[in-house]
Amino acid sequence: MNQVDERGALPSLPAAFVWGVGTSAFQIEGEAEGRSDSIWDRFCAEPGRIADGSDGRIACEHVSHLEEDVELLRSLGVNAYRFSISWPRVMPSGRGELSGEGLDFYDRLVDGLLDAGIEPWATLYHWDLPVELQDDGGWLDRRTVDRFTDYALGMHAALGDRVRQWATLNEPWCSAWLGYGSGVHAPGFADHPSAVRAAHHLLLAHGRAVEALRSQAPADHQLGIVLNLFSFHTAPGVSEDRTQEVERVVRLLDGEQNRWFLDPLLLGSYPPDLLETFAPHLEGFVRDGDLRQIAAPLDYLGVNYYSDHFLLPASDGSQEQGEHSGLAGPGSYPGVGNVRWSDPGDEGTSMGWHITPEGLKALLLRIGRDYPGAPALVVMENGAAFHDPLPGPDGTVEDPRRGAYLTSHVESLIEAVAQGADVRGYFAWTLLDNFEWSQGYTQRFGLVRVEEGSLRRFPKRSFEVYRDLIARYRGGGGSGSSGGSL
Ligand code: FCB
């Protein structure tokens, strides 16, 4: 199919297409004195956990820069903004009543967005579990499922008169595998069986919350979950005699990263080929009815996409797994010690990730193909970190590679839509340079630079590139905001 018209431009997306940008609470909010500690505060305080020894206490001080940041969103031309709610800010002990003071900030944020013509998209959990719940076992304890459901219902009761778009969890794979499997993320456990159990409780928390929210929410509210999905490949050039062993691991990692979440959510069962490895870890943790609840019908599936992964035989015996692997060690799966991640070198991003725009299209089409009953897709995160130069004399940061990254991925998405993928929105990651988890402030994904110390905002060239992309591909002809919800 030829999707390019005679002028060489791709077709516009429908006027209702959601064009957004995303952030998360712990990464930008700051004002730690207005909330209790989360597992990330505790993790940051442990020596050696964060690359630059930093934390999220100040971050971008988004709380005190709210008006300025909403103004940035307005000038970016987005019709939607994705943010997460800090559970420890609105419910300091993780249970019980919502705190009026904590809610006040989100009230102001939501009102500010609506005034600016921007649809708020709320994510309930972007990794900052209140420490009191961690002390009760965190995601290894089934009671956290009930706590999450109560919190979700409380937040929906508080904001549901204005917020129609809700996501339960962001990237439960990271919470489970990086948090409990490799220990690269909070709470920092390195135990493979724990990762599998945490994942089950996270999925269950999602399903229960969706079920509960359905009974409370008006029919036009949309409920979803956000997964980080990546395709794995055998790297080009692997010799024929080694291909088979790499392919095995490719399949296994595809299972862990993608199908372990997609299958239960969309098919109501865990992927059979992984059960041999994972089932023993689940004994005593899965109860009758869990899988039915996990598969609660969704209005959309949020897809976070950054890069494809390429695996090679580990001929030197070393394991360069990088942050994206949740492998808890060579013993966690048979054969994983025999592979390593290919390194893109200068061609990649500063995270060491390959730049593979065609992978986004392939992924979006794959979901439709492999899961015919899948709900509408929304790309909820996509972006890239680079070592940016300092702002020039006019204050602009020249970041051509980030602009090119966004352009190529938006174009790839449009091609996927032209080939039949049901994609309703795209959110760039992220508005501001912010606290990039275990990388601290050493990795910058923002469309806007935030100067250390002064916290001054400097829009980068990629901010303009994204604004122009929205204007170019937004259907409906006119300017002004339209759409923003599914
Ligand atoms: C995703 C996270 C997001 C950000 C990007 C770069 O895994 O959801 O908070 O850190 O990666």
XYZ file of C-alpha atoms and ligand atoms in Angstrom:
497
model
C 0.000 0.000 0.000
C 1.292 3.428 -0.838
C 0.590 5.757 2.061
C 2.422 8.735 0.622
C 0.480 11.257 -1.458
C 1.863 12.973 -4.590
C 3.459 15.743 -2.476
C 5.364 13.139 -0.518
C 3.468 13.865 2.696
C 1.870 11.259 4.887
C -1.903 11.497 5.416
C -3.232 13.494 8.343
C -4.593 11.709 11.334
C -8.235 12.214 12.299
C -9.163 15.481 14.022
C -9.985 13.482 17.136
C -6.478 12.030 17.302
C -4.915 12.574 20.716
C -1.671 14.535 20.604
C -0.048 14.682 23.979
C 3.034 14.744 26.081
C 3.627 12.895 29.327
C 5.356 13.193 32.694
C 5.221 11.356 35.995
C 4.838 12.642 39.529
C 8.064 11.505 41.156
C 10.126 12.583 38.178
C 8.991 16.217 38.134
C 6.879 17.298 41.094
C 9.430 17.998 43.824
C 7.897 19.522 46.945
C 8.664 16.400 48.917
C 7.565 18.106 52.142
C 3.980 17.988 50.855
C 3.876 14.201 50.747
C 5.095 11.111 52.584
C 8.045 9.065 51.352
C 7.639 6.619 48.550
C 9.790 3.585 47.838
C 11.756 5.819 45.472
C 12.736 8.255 48.245
C 14.042 5.357 50.269
C 15.811 3.812 47.276
C 17.508 7.102 46.392
C 18.852 7.341 49.933
C 20.702 4.027 49.531
C 24.286 4.643 48.415
C 25.075 3.557 44.882
C 21.495 3.159 43.669
C 21.259 6.334 41.558
C 23.970 7.151 39.002
C 24.563 10.716 40.226
C 23.470 10.161 43.822
C 20.456 12.431 43.276
C 16.822 12.099 44.330
C 13.334 13.437 43.620
C 12.960 15.868 46.493
C 13.252 18.936 44.276
C 13.156 17.479 40.756
C 11.623 20.189 38.510
C 9.542 21.734 41.319
C 6.607 21.297 39.018
C 4.267 21.870 41.973
C 5.420 25.467 42.363
C 5.862 25.959 38.576
C 2.409 24.686 37.718
C 1.116 27.721 35.823
C 4.339 28.057 33.846
C 4.308 24.381 32.897
C 0.681 24.475 31.793
C 1.576 27.489 29.680
C 4.346 25.436 28.058
C 1.815 22.730 27.270
C -0.510 25.266 25.723
C 2.209 26.646 23.493
C 3.215 23.126 22.471
C -0.234 22.721 20.923
C -1.067 19.385 22.536
C -4.695 18.519 23.144
C -3.856 16.073 25.954
C -1.441 15.868 28.872
C -0.544 12.681 30.687
C 0.517 13.003 34.311
C 0.633 10.602 37.203
C -0.799 11.049 40.659
C 1.566 10.689 43.585
C -0.117 8.175 45.884
C 1.994 9.360 48.876
C 0.888 12.961 48.256
C -2.830 12.239 48.267
C -2.861 9.334 50.759
C 0.292 9.585 52.858
C 0.032 6.206 54.590
C -1.198 4.476 51.444
C -4.613 3.829 52.962
C -7.519 5.647 54.507
C -8.790 9.107 53.751
C -7.474 11.270 50.935
C -5.527 14.297 52.062
C -7.186 17.589 51.169
C -3.861 19.349 50.781
C -2.499 16.674 48.479
C -5.621 16.797 46.344
C -5.437 20.545 46.034
C -2.467 20.350 43.696
C -4.194 17.935 41.308
C -7.352 20.036 41.413
C -5.363 23.038 40.297
C -3.528 21.040 37.648
C -6.721 19.613 36.164
C -8.483 22.978 36.196
C -5.466 24.652 34.598
C -5.354 22.037 31.844
C -9.059 22.287 31.102
C -8.825 26.067 30.958
C -6.042 25.661 28.412
C -8.186 23.300 26.308
C -6.041 20.284 27.213
C -7.598 16.959 28.178
C -6.096 15.533 31.381
C -4.971 11.901 31.190
C -4.294 10.586 34.688
C -2.104 7.599 35.520
C -2.745 6.278 39.000
C 0.534 4.467 39.603
C 3.851 5.439 38.101
C 6.032 3.518 40.596
C 5.956 5.681 43.751
C 4.402 3.301 46.278
C 4.015 4.810 49.787
C 6.724 3.290 52.031
C 4.194 2.141 54.612
C 2.738 -0.223 52.053
C 6.206 -1.476 51.188
C 6.772 -2.231 54.851
C 3.671 -4.424 54.679
C 5.189 -6.353 51.774
C 4.600 -4.018 48.820
C 3.612 -5.786 45.627
C 4.486 -9.158 47.132
C 1.538 -8.807 49.466
C -1.960 -9.327 48.179
C -3.325 -6.623 50.468
C -1.633 -4.025 48.257
C -4.179 -4.988 45.594
C -7.018 -3.823 47.843
C -5.129 -0.699 48.901
C -4.649 0.223 45.259
C -8.313 -0.311 44.466
C -9.358 1.950 47.353
C -6.891 4.607 46.239
C -8.103 4.389 42.625
C -11.743 4.772 43.670
C -10.869 7.692 45.938
C -8.992 9.537 43.211
C -11.728 8.914 40.715
C -14.307 10.245 43.166
C -12.162 13.352 43.652
C -11.294 14.148 40.035
C -13.762 12.134 37.974
C -16.039 15.131 37.503
C -13.302 16.552 35.239
C -10.929 13.695 34.344
C -12.324 11.161 31.882
C -9.118 9.374 30.864
C -7.608 7.018 33.420
C -4.719 4.573 33.365
C -4.194 2.210 36.272
C -0.505 1.276 36.103
C 2.483 2.473 34.183
C 4.765 -0.336 32.996
C 4.114 -3.075 35.521
C 7.035 -4.936 33.921
C 9.399 -2.314 35.367
C 7.754 -2.388 38.796
C 8.047 -6.178 38.873
C 11.204 -7.059 36.979
C 13.361 -4.020 37.630
C 11.987 -3.517 41.150
C 11.963 -7.119 42.361
C 13.954 -9.111 39.792
C 17.146 -7.207 39.057
C 16.927 -4.561 41.787
C 17.759 -1.719 39.395
C 14.597 0.097 40.508
C 12.883 0.556 43.876
C 12.365 -1.334 46.097
C 15.629 -2.881 44.916
C 15.137 -6.629 45.364
C 17.016 -9.070 43.163
C 15.004 -12.255 43.256
C 13.423 -13.678 40.146
C 10.496 -15.516 41.811
C 9.569 -12.274 43.580
C 9.363 -10.480 40.227
C 6.856 -13.030 38.947
C 4.721 -12.697 42.095
C 4.870 -8.910 42.092
C 3.776 -8.911 38.449
C 0.753 -11.044 39.307
C -0.347 -8.714 42.089
C 0.211 -5.662 39.909
C -1.938 -7.159 37.170
C -4.579 -8.129 39.688
C -4.551 -4.624 41.181
C -5.120 -3.261 37.700
C -8.016 -5.647 36.962
C -9.719 -5.098 40.322
C -9.393 -1.347 40.003
C -10.858 -1.399 36.500
C -13.790 -3.487 37.688
C -14.393 -1.181 40.653
C -14.006 2.000 38.601
C -16.491 0.725 36.020
C -19.205 0.599 38.613
C -18.455 4.169 39.684
C -17.493 5.896 36.429
C -19.875 7.396 33.853
C -19.976 5.569 30.537
C -17.799 8.123 28.735
C -14.810 7.548 31.023
C -12.008 5.548 29.459
C -9.934 3.066 31.434
C -6.645 1.552 30.359
C -3.233 0.311 31.391
C 0.181 1.323 30.052
C 2.721 -1.338 29.089
C 6.268 -0.977 27.867
C 6.465 -3.258 24.882
C 9.652 -3.953 22.979
C 10.492 -6.301 20.167
C 13.520 -8.527 20.505
C 15.558 -9.736 17.548
C 18.602 -11.805 16.851
C 21.162 -9.194 15.833
C 22.099 -9.130 12.159
C 25.275 -11.019 11.404
C 24.956 -13.738 14.034
C 26.484 -16.886 12.564
C 24.133 -19.673 11.636
C 25.410 -22.108 14.216
C 24.650 -19.655 17.036
C 21.315 -18.388 15.750
C 19.223 -21.073 17.364
C 20.386 -20.413 20.918
C 19.903 -16.664 20.503
C 16.438 -17.214 19.010
C 15.470 -19.216 22.081
C 16.335 -16.320 24.357
C 14.638 -13.854 22.023
C 11.434 -15.832 22.391
C 11.843 -16.048 26.146
C 12.418 -12.339 26.590
C 9.530 -11.531 24.296
C 7.496 -13.693 26.639
C 8.683 -11.983 29.787
C 8.468 -8.433 28.474
C 5.424 -8.520 26.245
C 3.298 -11.629 26.369
C 3.436 -12.090 30.162
C 1.319 -8.925 30.316
C -0.575 -8.885 27.031
C -1.843 -12.469 27.321
C -3.465 -12.225 30.754
C -4.864 -8.759 30.032
C -6.256 -9.550 26.603
C -6.661 -13.331 26.566
C -7.189 -14.125 30.237
C -4.283 -16.569 30.564
C -0.542 -16.542 31.040
C 1.512 -17.559 27.974
C 1.815 -21.354 28.038
C 5.424 -21.442 26.802
C 6.609 -19.492 29.830
C 4.634 -21.320 32.430
C 7.240 -24.063 32.736
C 9.736 -21.453 33.938
C 7.388 -19.177 35.862
C 4.594 -21.365 37.236
C 6.552 -22.624 40.274
C 7.005 -19.017 41.385
C 3.275 -18.434 41.226
C 2.253 -21.346 43.415
C 0.086 -20.081 46.234
C -0.168 -16.636 44.661
C -2.761 -17.185 41.950
C -6.282 -17.774 43.167
C -9.419 -18.820 41.362
C -10.920 -15.868 39.575
C -7.702 -13.810 39.431
C -7.211 -14.239 35.715
C -10.803 -13.377 35.001
C -10.390 -10.135 36.953
C -7.091 -9.278 35.285
C -8.804 -9.543 31.909
C -11.419 -6.898 32.775
C -12.354 -5.212 29.466
C -10.294 -2.117 28.619
C -11.109 0.988 26.619
C -7.538 1.395 25.493
C -4.139 -0.182 25.791
C -1.332 2.283 26.397
C 1.895 1.355 24.636
C 5.247 2.804 25.637
C 7.794 2.318 22.909
C 11.421 3.410 22.835
C 13.488 0.856 20.965
C 13.845 -2.668 19.638
C 16.456 -4.944 21.220
C 19.066 -6.976 19.373
C 20.758 -9.960 20.968
C 24.094 -11.591 20.189
C 25.914 -14.620 21.503
C 27.951 -13.556 24.525
C 31.207 -14.771 23.022
C 33.274 -12.989 25.649
C 31.120 -14.454 28.403
C 30.122 -11.019 29.660
C 26.504 -9.931 30.053
C 25.714 -6.470 28.844
C 22.082 -6.569 29.697
C 21.516 -2.911 30.240
C 18.681 -1.420 32.179
C 16.016 -2.871 29.971
C 16.673 -6.371 31.048
C 14.928 -7.542 34.145
C 17.026 -10.675 34.239
C 17.868 -11.430 37.804
C 21.085 -13.170 36.830
C 22.313 -15.969 34.638
C 20.415 -18.520 36.686
C 17.024 -16.887 36.217
C 16.311 -18.465 32.853
C 18.180 -21.302 31.243
C 20.465 -20.063 28.481
C 20.331 -16.334 29.117
C 23.964 -16.295 30.149
C 24.781 -17.116 26.519
C 23.547 -13.838 25.078
C 24.306 -10.173 25.334
C 22.645 -6.971 24.130
C 24.069 -5.346 21.018
C 25.354 -1.851 21.670
C 24.398 0.794 19.066
C 27.401 2.965 19.930
C 27.145 6.526 18.617
C 24.164 5.579 16.456
C 22.040 5.038 19.530
C 20.657 7.330 22.216
C 22.599 8.313 25.323
C 20.786 5.478 27.145
C 22.546 3.108 24.734
C 19.260 2.240 23.021
C 19.001 1.576 19.299
C 16.918 4.005 17.252
C 14.387 1.880 15.403
C 11.344 3.856 14.257
C 10.155 1.010 12.035
C 9.887 -1.068 15.212
C 6.995 1.105 16.412
C 4.943 0.368 13.324
C 5.770 -3.331 13.519
C 4.756 -3.437 17.176
C 1.446 -1.639 16.657
C 0.560 -3.946 13.775
C 1.647 -7.006 15.726
C -0.693 -6.246 18.626
C -3.648 -6.075 16.254
C -2.579 -9.282 14.554
C -1.771 -11.345 17.642
C -4.651 -10.046 19.749
C -7.629 -9.526 17.437
C -9.848 -8.469 20.344
C -7.389 -5.817 21.554
C -8.839 -2.427 22.445
C -7.754 0.812 20.745
C -4.058 1.560 21.137
C -2.560 4.789 22.405
C 1.190 5.356 22.292
C 1.646 6.745 25.778
C 5.430 7.258 25.765
C 7.971 7.669 23.015
C 11.091 9.766 23.092
C 14.850 9.774 23.384
C 17.675 10.903 25.641
C 20.699 12.666 24.203
C 23.520 14.692 25.686
C 22.196 18.123 24.741
C 24.322 21.239 24.386
C 23.693 24.182 26.689
C 21.124 26.767 25.559
C 22.432 29.133 22.871
C 22.350 32.951 23.070
C 18.606 33.025 22.326
C 17.960 30.376 24.970
C 17.215 27.565 22.524
C 18.772 24.154 22.970
C 19.766 22.674 19.617
C 18.830 18.986 19.783
C 18.398 17.848 16.177
C 18.618 14.159 16.988
C 15.650 14.303 19.349
C 13.603 16.145 16.723
C 14.527 13.536 14.124
C 13.660 10.746 16.543
C 10.183 12.149 17.176
C 9.535 12.822 13.498
C 10.528 9.341 12.394
C 8.431 7.688 15.086
C 5.339 9.792 14.376
C 5.696 8.924 10.695
C 6.050 5.262 11.558
C 2.858 5.460 13.622
C 1.016 7.083 10.715
C 2.129 4.278 8.431
C 0.860 1.754 10.962
C -2.532 3.508 10.994
C -2.583 3.528 7.193
C -2.006 -0.221 7.302
C -4.890 -0.802 9.657
C -3.584 -0.405 13.204
C -6.217 1.090 15.509
C -4.096 3.807 17.127
C -5.918 6.760 18.644
C -3.172 8.866 20.179
C 0.498 9.641 20.649
C 2.198 11.113 23.712
C 5.815 12.226 23.472
C 8.024 11.491 26.455
C 8.565 13.999 28.058
C 7.803 17.657 28.715
C 10.745 18.431 30.998
C 14.220 17.064 31.592
C 13.628 15.251 34.843
C 14.649 12.577 37.344
C 15.319 9.589 35.124
C 15.086 6.914 37.836
C 18.350 5.044 38.430
C 20.067 7.389 35.965
C 19.215 10.426 38.100
C 19.535 13.670 36.141
C 22.247 12.302 33.843
C 19.761 11.388 31.109
C 17.623 14.035 29.442
C 14.437 13.108 27.619
C 12.741 16.519 27.812
C 11.417 18.799 25.100
C 12.307 21.491 27.615
C 15.600 21.788 29.433
C 15.373 22.500 33.150
C 18.422 24.292 34.441
C 19.875 22.868 37.598
C 19.556 25.211 40.541
C 17.442 27.959 38.971
C 14.959 25.436 37.511
C 14.527 27.798 34.580
C 12.771 26.216 31.602
C 14.409 26.407 28.145
C 12.336 24.924 25.320
C 14.564 22.924 23.004
C 14.405 22.894 19.223
C 12.591 19.543 19.483
C 9.760 21.369 21.259
C 9.192 23.292 18.014
C 9.614 20.157 15.944
C 6.909 18.371 17.921
C 4.624 21.420 17.834
C 5.024 21.507 14.036
C 4.409 17.787 13.707
C 1.134 18.163 15.567
C 0.119 21.066 13.337
C 1.118 19.167 10.175
C -0.599 15.872 10.897
C -3.609 17.035 12.842
C -6.671 16.433 10.755
C -9.663 18.695 10.562
C -7.831 21.535 8.910
C -8.151 24.340 11.412
C -6.087 25.375 14.340
C -7.277 25.321 17.919
C -7.594 22.236 19.979
C -9.904 19.413 19.182
C -9.948 15.841 20.308
C -7.856 14.944 23.300
C -10.020 12.067 24.430
C -10.812 8.712 22.876
C 9.812 4.634 30.913
C 9.184 5.280 32.125
C 9.326 6.779 32.159
C 10.674 7.224 31.669
C 10.998 6.601 30.345
C 12.301 7.047 29.760
O 10.138 3.338 31.197
O 7.821 4.983 32.186
O 9.041 7.225 33.460
O 11.610 6.970 32.622
O 10.998 5.211 30.467
